[in-house]
Tab-separated table of C-alpha atoms in Angstrom:
chain	number	residue	atom	x	y	z
A	1	MET	CA	0.000	0.000	0.000
A	2	ALA	CA	1.365	3.401	-0.958
A	3	PRO	CA	2.270	5.726	1.965
A	4	GLU	CA	-0.269	8.279	0.710
A	5	THR	CA	-3.049	5.680	0.837
A	6	GLN	CA	-1.960	4.566	4.306
A	7	ASP	CA	-2.176	8.160	5.515
A	8	LYS	CA	-5.675	8.503	4.081
A	9	ILE	CA	-6.802	5.294	5.815
A	10	LYS	CA	-5.486	6.553	9.170
A	11	GLU	CA	-7.173	9.897	8.665
A	12	ILE	CA	-10.484	8.288	7.742
A	13	LYS	CA	-10.424	5.948	10.736
A	14	SER	CA	-9.748	8.901	13.032
A	15	ARG	CA	-12.808	10.617	11.626
A	16	PHE	CA	-14.859	7.483	12.200
A	17	ARG	CA	-13.908	7.489	15.882
A	18	LEU	CA	-15.001	11.093	16.239
A	19	SER	CA	-18.325	10.424	14.502
A	20	MET	CA	-19.235	7.126	16.129
A	21	ASN	CA	-22.848	6.439	17.126
A	22	GLY	CA	-22.956	3.687	19.723
A	23	VAL	CA	-26.748	3.482	19.794
A	24	ALA	CA	-26.955	2.949	16.022
A	25	ALA	CA	-24.147	0.385	16.121
A	26	GLN	CA	-25.903	-1.584	18.877
A	27	SER	CA	-29.178	-1.469	16.951
A	28	MET	CA	-27.429	-2.982	13.919
A	29	ARG	CA	-25.914	-5.722	16.061
A	30	ASP	CA	-29.357	-6.466	17.480
A	31	LYS	CA	-30.644	-6.869	13.913
A	32	GLY	CA	-27.927	-9.402	13.145
A	33	LEU	CA	-25.619	-7.169	11.126
A	34	GLY	CA	-22.311	-8.494	12.347
A	35	TYR	CA	-19.114	-6.565	11.708
A	36	LYS	CA	-15.732	-6.812	13.368
A	37	ILE	CA	-15.930	-3.051	13.851
A	38	ASN	CA	-19.045	-0.904	13.434
A	39	TRP	CA	-19.007	2.797	14.324
A	40	GLY	CA	-22.718	3.252	13.590
A	41	ILE	CA	-22.107	6.176	11.227
A	42	GLY	CA	-25.019	7.090	8.941
A	43	LEU	CA	-24.910	7.106	5.155
A	44	PRO	CA	-25.169	10.925	4.768
A	45	ALA	CA	-22.000	11.392	6.831
A	46	LEU	CA	-20.200	8.698	4.835
A	47	LYS	CA	-21.243	10.379	1.593
A	48	ASP	CA	-19.799	13.649	2.878
A	49	ILE	CA	-16.477	11.925	3.556
A	50	ALA	CA	-16.563	10.263	0.135
A	51	SER	CA	-17.125	13.597	-1.572
A	52	GLU	CA	-13.991	14.988	0.068
A	53	TYR	CA	-11.771	12.170	-1.203
A	54	GLY	CA	-13.404	11.801	-4.612
A	55	LYS	CA	-13.075	8.702	-6.763
A	56	ASP	CA	-9.921	6.840	-5.750
A	57	TYR	CA	-9.259	3.293	-6.949
A	58	GLU	CA	-6.331	2.513	-4.638
A	59	LEU	CA	-8.050	3.919	-1.574
A	60	ALA	CA	-11.220	1.959	-2.347
A	61	ILE	CA	-9.200	-1.261	-2.604
A	62	ALA	CA	-7.543	-0.595	0.754
A	63	LEU	CA	-10.808	0.340	2.469
A	64	TRP	CA	-12.616	-2.774	1.222
A	65	LYS	CA	-9.961	-4.991	2.799
A	66	GLU	CA	-10.783	-3.575	6.232
A	67	ASP	CA	-13.336	-5.567	8.222
A	68	VAL	CA	-15.072	-2.346	9.227
A	69	ARG	CA	-18.628	-1.462	8.232
A	70	GLU	CA	-17.877	2.146	7.378
A	71	CYS	CA	-14.763	1.236	5.377
A	72	LYS	CA	-16.750	-1.209	3.237
A	73	ILE	CA	-19.482	1.328	2.492
A	74	LEU	CA	-16.976	4.104	1.801
A	75	ALA	CA	-15.139	1.803	-0.620
A	76	THR	CA	-18.326	1.384	-2.669
A	77	LEU	CA	-18.764	5.159	-2.774
A	78	ILE	CA	-15.274	6.062	-3.978
A	79	MET	CA	-14.466	3.142	-6.298
A	80	PRO	CA	-14.588	4.439	-9.903
A	81	ALA	CA	-17.132	2.181	-11.635
A	82	GLU	CA	-15.363	2.529	-14.966
A	83	GLU	CA	-12.079	1.242	-13.512
A	84	ILE	CA	-13.168	-1.803	-11.537
A	85	SER	CA	-12.496	-5.031	-13.434
A	86	GLU	CA	-14.928	-7.933	-13.765
A	87	ASP	CA	-12.601	-10.114	-11.686
A	88	LEU	CA	-12.557	-7.550	-8.893
A	89	ILE	CA	-16.335	-7.164	-9.047
A	90	GLU	CA	-16.674	-10.921	-8.592
A	91	LEU	CA	-14.160	-10.866	-5.739
A	92	TRP	CA	-16.024	-8.138	-3.912
A	93	VAL	CA	-19.490	-9.620	-4.345
A	94	GLY	CA	-18.141	-12.985	-3.160
A	95	GLN	CA	-16.870	-11.345	0.042
A	96	ILE	CA	-20.154	-9.668	0.976
A	97	ASN	CA	-21.663	-11.322	4.029
A	98	ASN	CA	-24.692	-9.233	4.966
A	99	GLN	CA	-27.666	-7.511	3.375
A	100	GLU	CA	-26.621	-3.962	4.195
A	101	ILE	CA	-23.334	-4.169	2.314
A	102	ALA	CA	-25.066	-6.009	-0.553
A	103	GLU	CA	-27.529	-3.143	-0.903
A	104	MET	CA	-24.887	-0.422	-0.516
A	105	ALA	CA	-22.561	-2.025	-3.069
A	106	SER	CA	-25.410	-2.494	-5.537
A	107	PHE	CA	-26.720	1.055	-5.168
A	108	ASN	CA	-23.391	2.878	-4.977
A	109	LEU	CA	-21.284	0.855	-7.396
A	110	PHE	CA	-22.519	-2.314	-9.093
A	111	GLN	CA	-25.370	-0.670	-11.007
A	112	TYR	CA	-22.840	1.577	-12.758
A	113	VAL	CA	-20.232	-0.984	-13.821
A	114	SER	CA	-19.739	-2.044	-17.419
A	115	ASP	CA	-22.189	-4.789	-18.466
A	116	ALA	CA	-24.162	-4.345	-15.239
A	117	LYS	CA	-27.175	-6.071	-16.766
A	118	ALA	CA	-25.227	-9.166	-17.817
A	119	VAL	CA	-23.475	-9.316	-14.448
A	120	SER	CA	-26.717	-9.023	-12.483
A	121	MET	CA	-28.483	-11.628	-14.633
A	122	ARG	CA	-25.633	-14.018	-13.854
A	123	TRP	CA	-25.845	-13.272	-10.146
A	124	ILE	CA	-29.573	-13.973	-9.809
A	125	ALA	CA	-28.893	-17.509	-11.038
A	126	ALA	CA	-26.088	-18.069	-8.516
A	127	GLU	CA	-26.301	-20.300	-5.445
A	128	ASN	CA	-24.803	-17.582	-3.239
A	129	ALA	CA	-27.550	-15.628	-1.445
A	130	MET	CA	-25.639	-12.332	-1.398
A	131	LYS	CA	-24.997	-12.558	-5.135
A	132	GLN	CA	-28.704	-13.069	-5.701
A	133	ILE	CA	-29.582	-10.070	-3.541
A	134	CYS	CA	-27.054	-7.910	-5.389
A	135	GLY	CA	-28.368	-9.153	-8.724
A	136	TYR	CA	-31.974	-8.251	-7.973
A	137	GLN	CA	-30.953	-4.924	-6.416
A	138	VAL	CA	-28.957	-3.973	-9.517
A	139	ILE	CA	-31.783	-4.974	-11.855
A	140	SER	CA	-34.174	-2.800	-9.807
A	141	ARG	CA	-31.873	0.172	-10.323
A	142	LEU	CA	-31.487	-0.560	-14.035
A	143	LEU	CA	-35.261	-0.680	-14.430
A	144	LEU	CA	-35.524	2.724	-12.744
A	145	ARG	CA	-33.009	4.003	-15.282
A	146	ASN	CA	-35.152	2.571	-18.121
A	147	GLU	CA	-32.652	-0.082	-19.153
A	148	ASP	CA	-34.103	-2.256	-21.912
A	149	PHE	CA	-34.493	-6.004	-21.397
A	150	THR	CA	-35.170	-8.399	-24.259
A	151	GLU	CA	-38.116	-10.783	-24.065
A	152	ARG	CA	-35.668	-13.634	-23.557
A	153	GLU	CA	-34.052	-11.784	-20.649
A	154	ILE	CA	-37.460	-10.990	-19.184
A	155	ASN	CA	-38.491	-14.640	-19.309
A	156	GLU	CA	-35.256	-15.677	-17.627
A	157	LEU	CA	-35.657	-12.944	-15.037
A	158	LEU	CA	-39.196	-14.008	-14.159
A	159	ASP	CA	-38.229	-17.688	-14.023
A	160	GLN	CA	-35.406	-16.942	-11.605
A	161	ALA	CA	-37.621	-14.633	-9.552
A	162	GLN	CA	-40.310	-17.287	-9.192
A	163	ALA	CA	-37.745	-19.816	-8.014
A	164	ALA	CA	-36.250	-17.285	-5.596
A	165	MET	CA	-39.647	-16.569	-4.026
A	166	GLY	CA	-39.704	-20.193	-2.925
A	167	ASP	CA	-36.419	-19.674	-1.084
A	168	ALA	CA	-36.566	-19.478	2.709
A	169	ASN	CA	-34.201	-16.468	2.686
A	170	ILE	CA	-36.386	-13.445	3.498
A	171	SER	CA	-33.713	-11.012	2.258
A	172	ILE	CA	-33.766	-12.625	-1.180
A	173	GLN	CA	-37.562	-12.517	-1.264
A	174	HIS	CA	-37.508	-8.834	-0.321
A	175	ALA	CA	-35.071	-8.047	-3.143
A	176	VAL	CA	-37.221	-9.999	-5.618
A	177	VAL	CA	-40.417	-8.203	-4.599
A	178	ASN	CA	-38.746	-4.802	-4.976
A	179	MET	CA	-37.437	-5.722	-8.403
A	180	LEU	CA	-40.774	-7.082	-9.639
A	181	SER	CA	-42.562	-3.960	-8.411
A	182	ARG	CA	-40.180	-1.884	-10.550
A	183	PHE	CA	-40.686	-4.266	-13.452
A	184	ALA	CA	-44.480	-4.057	-13.246
A	185	ALA	CA	-44.274	-0.260	-13.300
A	186	LYS	CA	-42.156	-0.430	-16.456
A	187	ARG	CA	-44.161	-3.177	-18.173
A	188	PRO	CA	-47.907	-2.716	-17.525
A	189	ASP	CA	-48.563	-5.646	-19.879
A	190	TYR	CA	-47.112	-7.942	-17.198
A	191	ARG	CA	-48.904	-6.255	-14.295
A	192	LYS	CA	-51.980	-8.500	-14.232
A	193	MET	CA	-49.868	-11.648	-14.398
A	194	LEU	CA	-47.575	-10.435	-11.632
A	195	LYS	CA	-50.481	-9.412	-9.420
A	196	SER	CA	-51.918	-12.930	-9.643
A	197	TRP	CA	-48.467	-14.398	-9.144
A	198	PHE	CA	-47.842	-12.350	-5.988
A	199	LYS	CA	-51.182	-13.432	-4.547
A	200	SER	CA	-50.087	-17.040	-4.917
A	201	PHE	CA	-47.400	-16.152	-2.350
A	202	ASP	CA	-49.973	-14.378	-0.127
A	203	LEU	CA	-48.592	-10.987	-1.101
A	204	ASP	CA	-50.798	-8.038	-2.080
A	205	ILE	CA	-48.300	-5.745	-3.808
A	206	PHE	CA	-50.509	-3.854	-6.248
């Protein structure tokens, strides 16, 4: 690690200590969000820090390696999406171990990477729960940005979503429901089918 990056890491950690929120950190622990270190700092404050450092590939790499909640989130905010390689994307998503980081990485970074649609379609078919969550989260964001999906991709997406709704993992189900709600808004022609489909899972979404 370059000395300049080391200095930035030390500076950032010092700021975390000054901004810590013990109540928020304890609440996250109570909800099962386990981190080696969690300062309980909110997203707005982390975004402010990210804006000061700007996009920084080397710093993002160093921050992600830290087993600290705030470092992980900050890494997703400052990693330049156009510079991260497919191998590194796969490494990062494979190291995610809770829903919060999955959502933050998807929202802050993964939706903007090259071939985000192809990557997310691959993830929703994976065995790894966090990959699936990231995949559905990214697709939700792409739908909001009016990304086009072919009929073949739509059929695959709906097949995977139906299988995922049978999964016992509530976090996966939540990600699927969010994605399908976005999809129904974009494709009214599927709305009636999806409404009936949701009711089969005792869900009244529309």
